[in-house]
Amino acid sequence: MEADENASDQRAGRPRDPRIDRAVLRAANDLVRQHGYADLTIAAIAEAAGTTKPAIYRRWPSKAHLVHEAVFPSGENTSLPQTGSLSDDLREMLRRTAAAFSEPAARAALPGLLAEISADRSLHTALLERFQDGVWGALRQRLVEAAERGEVRSGVDPAALLETIAGATLMALLIRDTDHLDDAWVEHSAELLTKGITP
Amino acid sequence: MEADENASDQRAGRPRDPRIDRAVLRAANDLVRQHGYADLTIAAIAEAAGTTKPAIYRRWPSKAHLVHEAVFPSGENTSLPQTGSLSDDLREMLRRTAAAFSEPAARAALPGLLAEISADRSLHTALLERFQDGVWGALRQRLVEAAERGEVRSGVDPAALLETIAGATLMALLIRDTDHLDDAWVEHSAELLTKGITP
Amino acid sequence: MEADENASDQRAGRPRDPRIDRAVLRAANDLVRQHGYADLTIAAIAEAAGTTKPAIYRRWPSKAHLVHEAVFPSGENTSLPQTGSLSDDLREMLRRTAAAFSEPAARAALPGLLAEISADRSLHTALLERFQDGVWGALRQRLVEAAERGEVRSGVDPAALLETIAGATLMALLIRDTDHLDDAWVEHSAELLTKGITP
Amino acid sequence: MEADENASDQRAGRPRDPRIDRAVLRAANDLVRQHGYADLTIAAIAEAAGTTKPAIYRRWPSKAHLVHEAVFPSGENTSLPQTGSLSDDLREMLRRTAAAFSEPAARAALPGLLAEISADRSLHTALLERFQDGVWGALRQRLVEAAERGEVRSGVDPAALLETIAGATLMALLIRDTDHLDDAWVEHSAELLTKGITP
DNA sequence: GCTTAAACGAGACGGTACGTCACGTCTTCTA
DNA sequence: TAGAAGACGTGACGTACCGTCTCGTTTAAGC
């Protein structure tokens, strides 16, 4: 992220053991899926990862920072397939958001993460960036292109549309009993939003 | 929960002091607004209300049950004005949801409440009922009526629409920096959804 | 200790469980004897006593306060036998001090306690009172009586003599390898001090 | 410990920087005086000395070993002036012990050192040697000479007398509030012990 | 001049205890 | 029986310091 991290990346002192980073992220993902966010303790993560609490606190300032990284890894595939159709783009976007939020670890962690986000600005920023750099960025680009082609009526705010997609997905998962959102839900929601934004 | 409050509400022994109920709800509302949900403690509520922890636990089974009652009082005005226009109904619905969620205590408590809801079925039920009995019930009725008049295209699921409204509102508040959602947001969202559901 | 603790000793709220006090003191005494003062942890004491850390911290402000009470119980027999001879009094005093300091728990705890005493005024006071109320008070009285009978040369300071007795005993235990100070040591020290204070 | 410092002291590799030894000893002395033994950390000493923890652990095996060297430097003046009088020798001995123990760094460190000594044999040996080689050795010699001249009654154990001197001094400093022991204390104690050992 | 080996600064490491906090319950006395 | 008061077991918190280790970088002595 910073320019001075390339060449002489090596900071003084003993370097952090990257195996610990990986083991902790994996343990956090496992445990949050098994026990839920509230019953997740740093000590348990440390033990499952074969390390100690201080080693974790050296890397992440809080449980939320750790879990958000464990549950939404940054390296996820972000490229939307070329569909050429705004309707298909929306459908794919909904499918992906639903899939990401339904993934067991994410489903277990999201409500807790949202609670902490609303009380911690640094987390807020970190989580938003993680999504902007991922799937959402791609859709925003498609929307802009579609608008240029005249397929989107003027007055549609891309950011608001993304909020609606994410919010509808989240709320559906929170309210419904089901474990995941099926194709019918995706279809139904895509139709609603497509009709909502076409001229 | 309400069934045991019938005719012979009077149980043996000293009756509960209703002033404590009121003082606790008021204190919970104040404190959650000032310190947020996570930093809210039962002991602090008890002290601010001039009573004690056991007196609170006699009335509410957990912090979440108390706060959800303190933040979304059951006696709120629920009747939608007669507009006759589905578009106006939607707009009013969005306005009310945004207002309810933006109210300082609700804003501070909602994320925390959602986190606990997703881990506690009885809370889940309680919070949903509170909303179904309130504003959401009215809109559902309007939707059904509008559908009968042919103003809503077939295939629109009222429950999904409500989820979308609530989710979009919640997500906008979570993501944006602003304290409240302005009229432009309401207008924009109403237009999106109106177009989305009309035949 | 305070006058208002008699009649209405009962403070509001649930009273402390006296069995916990006893169990903790016994456990502290056991553990300090087995593992030494430095390796003694509050958590281990709590576990051995069948209780918890907060219950201990409610009663004693620090490990040192707890241990000093566990190792030098206040109810010890304090009355010196009537000997009528200053020399015998001194010998008995040395014997008792040596016995008290040599008792396994005391031997294990004393160096650590002294270290904490020198950094904590409240402990300083507490430990001194514990001894003044015990054996040392009796000897001081004997010295005064002997001085009145002319058996002690003027210029002898009772406090300094007590310091010498306690200091010699402590230092002998710290420096020597032996577990306890034998009769020969008592005899030898008594003779030194008797000759030192007679006119 | 000293044996490997003979002729070919020079081991392969970069030699240790003697300025670090001096800086660490000075920093330890300063810090123990300011903050006391318990609140003294190796990291703080390292920082104050402008070096690092490993450099310290390369030189001293533990905090106690370092502090005992920092607080009782080995090069102190040890020769007692020739008085020819046992009484004067005792007085001088008490004066020196009181001075050594009252020196601010020693006063702050002694109780903590004693606590660690009683749990670590190697420290025990090291601290005793430091004193035997210093002032105490001289007095022991005087006592033997005085005994040969018949100025000391038979049955007086030089070791026990030294213990009494050191113990009385230590205890006086532990118990009293004063910063140092004045001449009156020295006089009083010297008289007590002189009378105690003369035939 | 090159090699070698240890000291150096920096800082992460596993480990362990700390003292505190809030939970929700229980026990006492009093109203 | 409610209420005020406060102790209870439980369990996690985040921090601190220990003494060790692993880096990359000097610094001499010896070849």
Short mmCIF file of N, CA and C in Angstrom, two decimals, chain D residues 80-189:
data_model
loop_
_atom_site.label_atom_id
_atom_site.label_comp_id
_atom_site.label_asym_id
_atom_site.label_seq_id
_atom_site.Cartn_x
_atom_site.Cartn_y
_atom_site.Cartn_z
N LEU D 80 39.46 -1.81 57.05
CA LEU D 80 39.08 -1.11 58.27
C LEU D 80 40.28 -0.34 58.79
N PRO D 81 40.06 0.85 59.31
CA PRO D 81 41.19 1.58 59.90
C PRO D 81 41.68 0.84 61.15
N GLN D 82 42.97 0.93 61.42
CA GLN D 82 43.52 0.30 62.62
C GLN D 82 43.09 1.07 63.85
N THR D 83 42.27 0.48 64.66
CA THR D 83 41.85 1.18 65.88
C THR D 83 42.48 0.55 67.10
N GLY D 84 42.73 -0.73 67.06
CA GLY D 84 43.31 -1.41 68.22
C GLY D 84 42.28 -1.67 69.30
N SER D 85 41.09 -1.08 69.13
CA SER D 85 40.06 -1.29 70.15
C SER D 85 38.91 -2.08 69.54
N LEU D 86 38.52 -3.15 70.17
CA LEU D 86 37.44 -3.97 69.64
C LEU D 86 36.14 -3.17 69.59
N SER D 87 35.96 -2.35 70.64
CA SER D 87 34.75 -1.53 70.67
C SER D 87 34.70 -0.60 69.46
N ASP D 88 35.81 0.03 69.14
CA ASP D 88 35.84 0.92 67.98
C ASP D 88 35.64 0.13 66.69
N ASP D 89 36.23 -1.07 66.65
CA ASP D 89 36.04 -1.89 65.46
C ASP D 89 34.56 -2.19 65.24
N LEU D 90 33.90 -2.56 66.31
CA LEU D 90 32.47 -2.88 66.19
C LEU D 90 31.69 -1.66 65.72
N ARG D 91 32.02 -0.52 66.32
CA ARG D 91 31.31 0.71 65.96
C ARG D 91 31.51 1.01 64.47
N GLU D 92 32.75 0.87 64.02
CA GLU D 92 33.04 1.15 62.62
C GLU D 92 32.30 0.16 61.73
N MET D 93 32.27 -1.07 62.16
CA MET D 93 31.59 -2.10 61.38
C MET D 93 30.10 -1.79 61.24
N LEU D 94 29.48 -1.39 62.33
CA LEU D 94 28.06 -1.05 62.29
C LEU D 94 27.83 0.17 61.39
N ARG D 95 28.73 1.14 61.53
CA ARG D 95 28.59 2.35 60.73
C ARG D 95 28.64 2.00 59.24
N ARG D 96 29.58 1.12 58.89
CA ARG D 96 29.72 0.78 57.47
C ARG D 96 28.55 -0.05 56.96
N THR D 97 28.11 -0.98 57.76
CA THR D 97 26.97 -1.79 57.33
C THR D 97 25.74 -0.90 57.16
N ALA D 98 25.53 -0.03 58.14
CA ALA D 98 24.38 0.88 58.05
C ALA D 98 24.49 1.75 56.81
N ALA D 99 25.72 2.24 56.55
CA ALA D 99 25.89 3.10 55.38
C ALA D 99 25.63 2.34 54.09
N ALA D 100 26.18 1.12 54.02
CA ALA D 100 26.01 0.33 52.79
C ALA D 100 24.53 0.02 52.56
N PHE D 101 23.83 -0.37 53.63
CA PHE D 101 22.42 -0.73 53.47
C PHE D 101 21.53 0.48 53.26
N SER D 102 21.97 1.65 53.73
CA SER D 102 21.14 2.85 53.62
C SER D 102 21.30 3.55 52.29
N GLU D 103 22.37 3.23 51.61
CA GLU D 103 22.58 3.89 50.31
C GLU D 103 21.32 3.67 49.46
N PRO D 104 20.80 4.74 48.84
CA PRO D 104 19.46 4.66 48.23
C PRO D 104 19.23 3.44 47.34
N ALA D 105 20.17 3.15 46.46
CA ALA D 105 19.96 2.02 45.57
C ALA D 105 19.90 0.71 46.36
N ALA D 106 20.80 0.58 47.35
CA ALA D 106 20.81 -0.64 48.15
C ALA D 106 19.51 -0.77 48.94
N ARG D 107 19.12 0.33 49.53
CA ARG D 107 17.88 0.33 50.32
C ARG D 107 16.71 -0.12 49.46
N ALA D 108 16.67 0.36 48.23
CA ALA D 108 15.55 0.00 47.35
C ALA D 108 15.66 -1.44 46.88
N ALA D 109 16.88 -1.94 46.74
CA ALA D 109 17.05 -3.25 46.13
C ALA D 109 17.11 -4.38 47.13
N LEU D 110 17.59 -4.10 48.33
CA LEU D 110 17.87 -5.19 49.26
C LEU D 110 16.71 -6.14 49.51
N PRO D 111 15.55 -5.65 49.89
CA PRO D 111 14.47 -6.61 50.19
C PRO D 111 14.17 -7.50 49.00
N GLY D 112 14.13 -6.93 47.83
CA GLY D 112 13.87 -7.75 46.65
C GLY D 112 14.98 -8.76 46.40
N LEU D 113 16.20 -8.32 46.58
CA LEU D 113 17.32 -9.25 46.39
C LEU D 113 17.25 -10.40 47.39
N LEU D 114 16.95 -10.06 48.64
CA LEU D 114 16.87 -11.12 49.65
C LEU D 114 15.80 -12.14 49.27
N ALA D 115 14.69 -11.63 48.74
CA ALA D 115 13.62 -12.55 48.35
C ALA D 115 14.09 -13.51 47.26
N GLU D 116 14.83 -12.99 46.31
CA GLU D 116 15.28 -13.86 45.23
C GLU D 116 16.40 -14.78 45.69
N ILE D 117 17.22 -14.26 46.58
CA ILE D 117 18.31 -15.08 47.11
C ILE D 117 17.78 -16.34 47.76
N SER D 118 16.72 -16.17 48.50
CA SER D 118 16.23 -17.31 49.26
C SER D 118 15.61 -18.35 48.34
N ALA D 119 15.54 -18.06 47.06
CA ALA D 119 14.98 -19.05 46.14
C ALA D 119 15.99 -19.42 45.05
N ASP D 120 17.18 -18.91 45.14
CA ASP D 120 18.17 -19.17 44.08
C ASP D 120 19.55 -19.34 44.71
N ARG D 121 20.02 -20.55 44.69
CA ARG D 121 21.28 -20.85 45.38
C ARG D 121 22.46 -20.08 44.79
N SER D 122 22.50 -19.96 43.48
CA SER D 122 23.67 -19.31 42.89
C SER D 122 23.75 -17.85 43.30
N LEU D 123 22.59 -17.23 43.42
CA LEU D 123 22.56 -15.86 43.90
C LEU D 123 23.01 -15.79 45.35
N HIS D 124 22.50 -16.72 46.13
CA HIS D 124 22.86 -16.80 47.54
C HIS D 124 24.37 -16.75 47.68
N THR D 125 25.02 -17.68 46.98
CA THR D 125 26.48 -17.75 47.02
C THR D 125 27.12 -16.44 46.57
N ALA D 126 26.64 -15.91 45.48
CA ALA D 126 27.26 -14.72 44.91
C ALA D 126 27.16 -13.54 45.88
N LEU D 127 26.01 -13.35 46.49
CA LEU D 127 25.84 -12.20 47.36
C LEU D 127 26.68 -12.36 48.63
N LEU D 128 26.69 -13.58 49.17
CA LEU D 128 27.49 -13.80 50.38
C LEU D 128 28.97 -13.55 50.10
N GLU D 129 29.46 -14.05 48.98
CA GLU D 129 30.87 -13.84 48.64
C GLU D 129 31.19 -12.36 48.55
N ARG D 130 30.27 -11.63 47.93
CA ARG D 130 30.50 -10.20 47.77
C ARG D 130 30.71 -9.53 49.12
N PHE D 131 29.96 -9.98 50.13
CA PHE D 131 30.11 -9.35 51.45
C PHE D 131 31.31 -9.91 52.21
N GLN D 132 31.52 -11.22 52.11
CA GLN D 132 32.65 -11.82 52.82
C GLN D 132 33.95 -11.20 52.34
N ASP D 133 34.03 -10.97 51.03
CA ASP D 133 35.24 -10.38 50.50
C ASP D 133 35.39 -8.92 50.91
N GLY D 134 34.31 -8.32 51.34
CA GLY D 134 34.35 -6.90 51.67
C GLY D 134 34.52 -6.67 53.16
N VAL D 135 33.69 -5.83 53.70
CA VAL D 135 33.81 -5.39 55.08
C VAL D 135 33.79 -6.54 56.08
N TRP D 136 32.93 -7.52 55.84
CA TRP D 136 32.75 -8.54 56.85
C TRP D 136 34.03 -9.36 57.09
N GLY D 137 34.77 -9.60 56.03
CA GLY D 137 36.01 -10.36 56.19
C GLY D 137 36.96 -9.66 57.15
N ALA D 138 37.02 -8.33 57.03
CA ALA D 138 37.92 -7.58 57.90
C ALA D 138 37.52 -7.72 59.36
N LEU D 139 36.24 -7.58 59.63
CA LEU D 139 35.81 -7.66 61.02
C LEU D 139 36.07 -9.06 61.59
N ARG D 140 35.79 -10.04 60.78
CA ARG D 140 36.03 -11.40 61.26
C ARG D 140 37.49 -11.54 61.71
N GLN D 141 38.41 -11.00 60.94
CA GLN D 141 39.84 -11.06 61.29
C GLN D 141 40.10 -10.35 62.62
N ARG D 142 39.51 -9.17 62.79
CA ARG D 142 39.70 -8.43 64.05
C ARG D 142 39.18 -9.23 65.24
N LEU D 143 38.06 -9.88 65.03
CA LEU D 143 37.47 -10.65 66.12
C LEU D 143 38.41 -11.77 66.54
N VAL D 144 38.95 -12.46 65.54
CA VAL D 144 39.87 -13.55 65.86
C VAL D 144 41.08 -13.02 66.63
N GLU D 145 41.61 -11.89 66.16
CA GLU D 145 42.76 -11.31 66.85
C GLU D 145 42.40 -10.92 68.28
N ALA D 146 41.23 -10.29 68.42
CA ALA D 146 40.82 -9.86 69.76
C ALA D 146 40.62 -11.06 70.68
N ALA D 147 40.09 -12.13 70.12
CA ALA D 147 39.89 -13.33 70.93
C ALA D 147 41.24 -13.86 71.41
N GLU D 148 42.24 -13.79 70.52
CA GLU D 148 43.58 -14.26 70.91
C GLU D 148 44.16 -13.40 72.03
N ARG D 149 43.79 -12.12 72.02
CA ARG D 149 44.27 -11.23 73.08
C ARG D 149 43.44 -11.37 74.34
N GLY D 150 42.40 -12.19 74.30
CA GLY D 150 41.58 -12.42 75.49
C GLY D 150 40.54 -11.34 75.71
N GLU D 151 40.24 -10.53 74.67
CA GLU D 151 39.26 -9.47 74.86
C GLU D 151 37.85 -9.95 74.55
N VAL D 152 37.74 -11.16 74.08
CA VAL D 152 36.42 -11.70 73.76
C VAL D 152 36.22 -12.96 74.58
N ARG D 153 35.07 -13.02 75.22
CA ARG D 153 34.82 -14.21 76.03
C ARG D 153 34.67 -15.42 75.11
N SER D 154 35.05 -16.55 75.64
CA SER D 154 34.93 -17.77 74.85
C SER D 154 33.44 -18.04 74.60
N GLY D 155 33.16 -18.71 73.55
CA GLY D 155 31.77 -19.02 73.26
C GLY D 155 31.13 -18.05 72.29
N VAL D 156 31.82 -17.00 71.94
CA VAL D 156 31.26 -16.06 70.97
C VAL D 156 31.59 -16.55 69.56
N ASP D 157 30.55 -16.69 68.77
CA ASP D 157 30.71 -17.18 67.40
C ASP D 157 30.80 -15.98 66.45
N PRO D 158 31.96 -15.80 65.78
CA PRO D 158 32.08 -14.62 64.89
C PRO D 158 30.99 -14.59 63.85
N ALA D 159 30.67 -15.74 63.26
CA ALA D 159 29.64 -15.74 62.21
C ALA D 159 28.31 -15.26 62.77
N ALA D 160 27.98 -15.75 63.99
CA ALA D 160 26.70 -15.35 64.59
C ALA D 160 26.70 -13.85 64.88
N LEU D 161 27.85 -13.33 65.27
CA LEU D 161 27.90 -11.90 65.55
C LEU D 161 27.68 -11.09 64.28
N LEU D 162 28.31 -11.55 63.20
CA LEU D 162 28.10 -10.85 61.93
C LEU D 162 26.63 -10.91 61.51
N GLU D 163 26.04 -12.05 61.70
CA GLU D 163 24.62 -12.16 61.38
C GLU D 163 23.80 -11.19 62.21
N THR D 164 24.16 -11.06 63.47
CA THR D 164 23.41 -10.16 64.34
C THR D 164 23.58 -8.71 63.88
N ILE D 165 24.80 -8.35 63.53
CA ILE D 165 25.03 -6.98 63.05
C ILE D 165 24.22 -6.71 61.78
N ALA D 166 24.36 -7.60 60.81
CA ALA D 166 23.66 -7.39 59.55
C ALA D 166 22.15 -7.43 59.75
N GLY D 167 21.70 -8.38 60.56
CA GLY D 167 20.26 -8.53 60.78
C GLY D 167 19.67 -7.34 61.49
N ALA D 168 20.36 -6.87 62.53
CA ALA D 168 19.84 -5.72 63.26
C ALA D 168 19.76 -4.50 62.35
N THR D 169 20.79 -4.32 61.53
CA THR D 169 20.80 -3.18 60.60
C THR D 169 19.64 -3.29 59.61
N LEU D 170 19.54 -4.45 59.00
CA LEU D 170 18.48 -4.65 58.02
C LEU D 170 17.10 -4.43 58.65
N MET D 171 16.90 -5.03 59.79
CA MET D 171 15.58 -4.93 60.41
C MET D 171 15.26 -3.51 60.80
N ALA D 172 16.26 -2.79 61.30
CA ALA D 172 16.03 -1.39 61.66
C ALA D 172 15.58 -0.59 60.43
N LEU D 173 16.22 -0.84 59.32
CA LEU D 173 15.84 -0.11 58.10
C LEU D 173 14.46 -0.54 57.61
N LEU D 174 14.15 -1.82 57.76
CA LEU D 174 12.85 -2.30 57.30
C LEU D 174 11.72 -1.73 58.14
N ILE D 175 11.96 -1.65 59.45
CA ILE D 175 10.87 -1.31 60.36
C ILE D 175 10.70 0.20 60.51
N ARG D 176 11.81 0.89 60.61
CA ARG D 176 11.72 2.33 60.90
C ARG D 176 11.36 3.12 59.66
N ASP D 177 10.85 4.29 59.89
CA ASP D 177 10.45 5.13 58.77
C ASP D 177 11.63 5.90 58.20
N THR D 178 12.65 6.07 59.03
CA THR D 178 13.74 6.97 58.66
C THR D 178 14.52 6.49 57.43
N ASP D 179 15.16 7.43 56.79
CA ASP D 179 15.94 7.11 55.61
C ASP D 179 17.27 6.46 55.95
N HIS D 180 17.83 6.84 57.09
CA HIS D 180 19.13 6.28 57.44
C HIS D 180 19.21 6.11 58.94
N LEU D 181 20.21 5.35 59.37
CA LEU D 181 20.40 5.10 60.79
C LEU D 181 21.45 6.07 61.31
N ASP D 182 21.08 6.84 62.33
CA ASP D 182 21.97 7.91 62.77
C ASP D 182 23.06 7.39 63.72
N ASP D 183 23.92 8.33 64.14
CA ASP D 183 25.04 7.95 65.02
C ASP D 183 24.55 7.36 66.33
N ALA D 184 23.44 7.87 66.83
CA ALA D 184 22.92 7.35 68.10
C ALA D 184 22.61 5.87 67.97
N TRP D 185 22.05 5.50 66.86
CA TRP D 185 21.74 4.09 66.65
C TRP D 185 23.02 3.26 66.63
N VAL D 186 24.01 3.77 65.92
CA VAL D 186 25.29 3.05 65.85
C VAL D 186 25.88 2.92 67.25
N GLU D 187 25.86 4.00 67.98
CA GLU D 187 26.43 4.01 69.33
C GLU D 187 25.72 2.98 70.22
N HIS D 188 24.43 3.07 70.18
CA HIS D 188 23.61 2.20 71.01
C HIS D 188 23.86 0.74 70.68
N SER D 189 23.91 0.44 69.42
CA SER D 189 24.09 -0.96 69.02
C SER D 189 25.50 -1.44 69.34
#
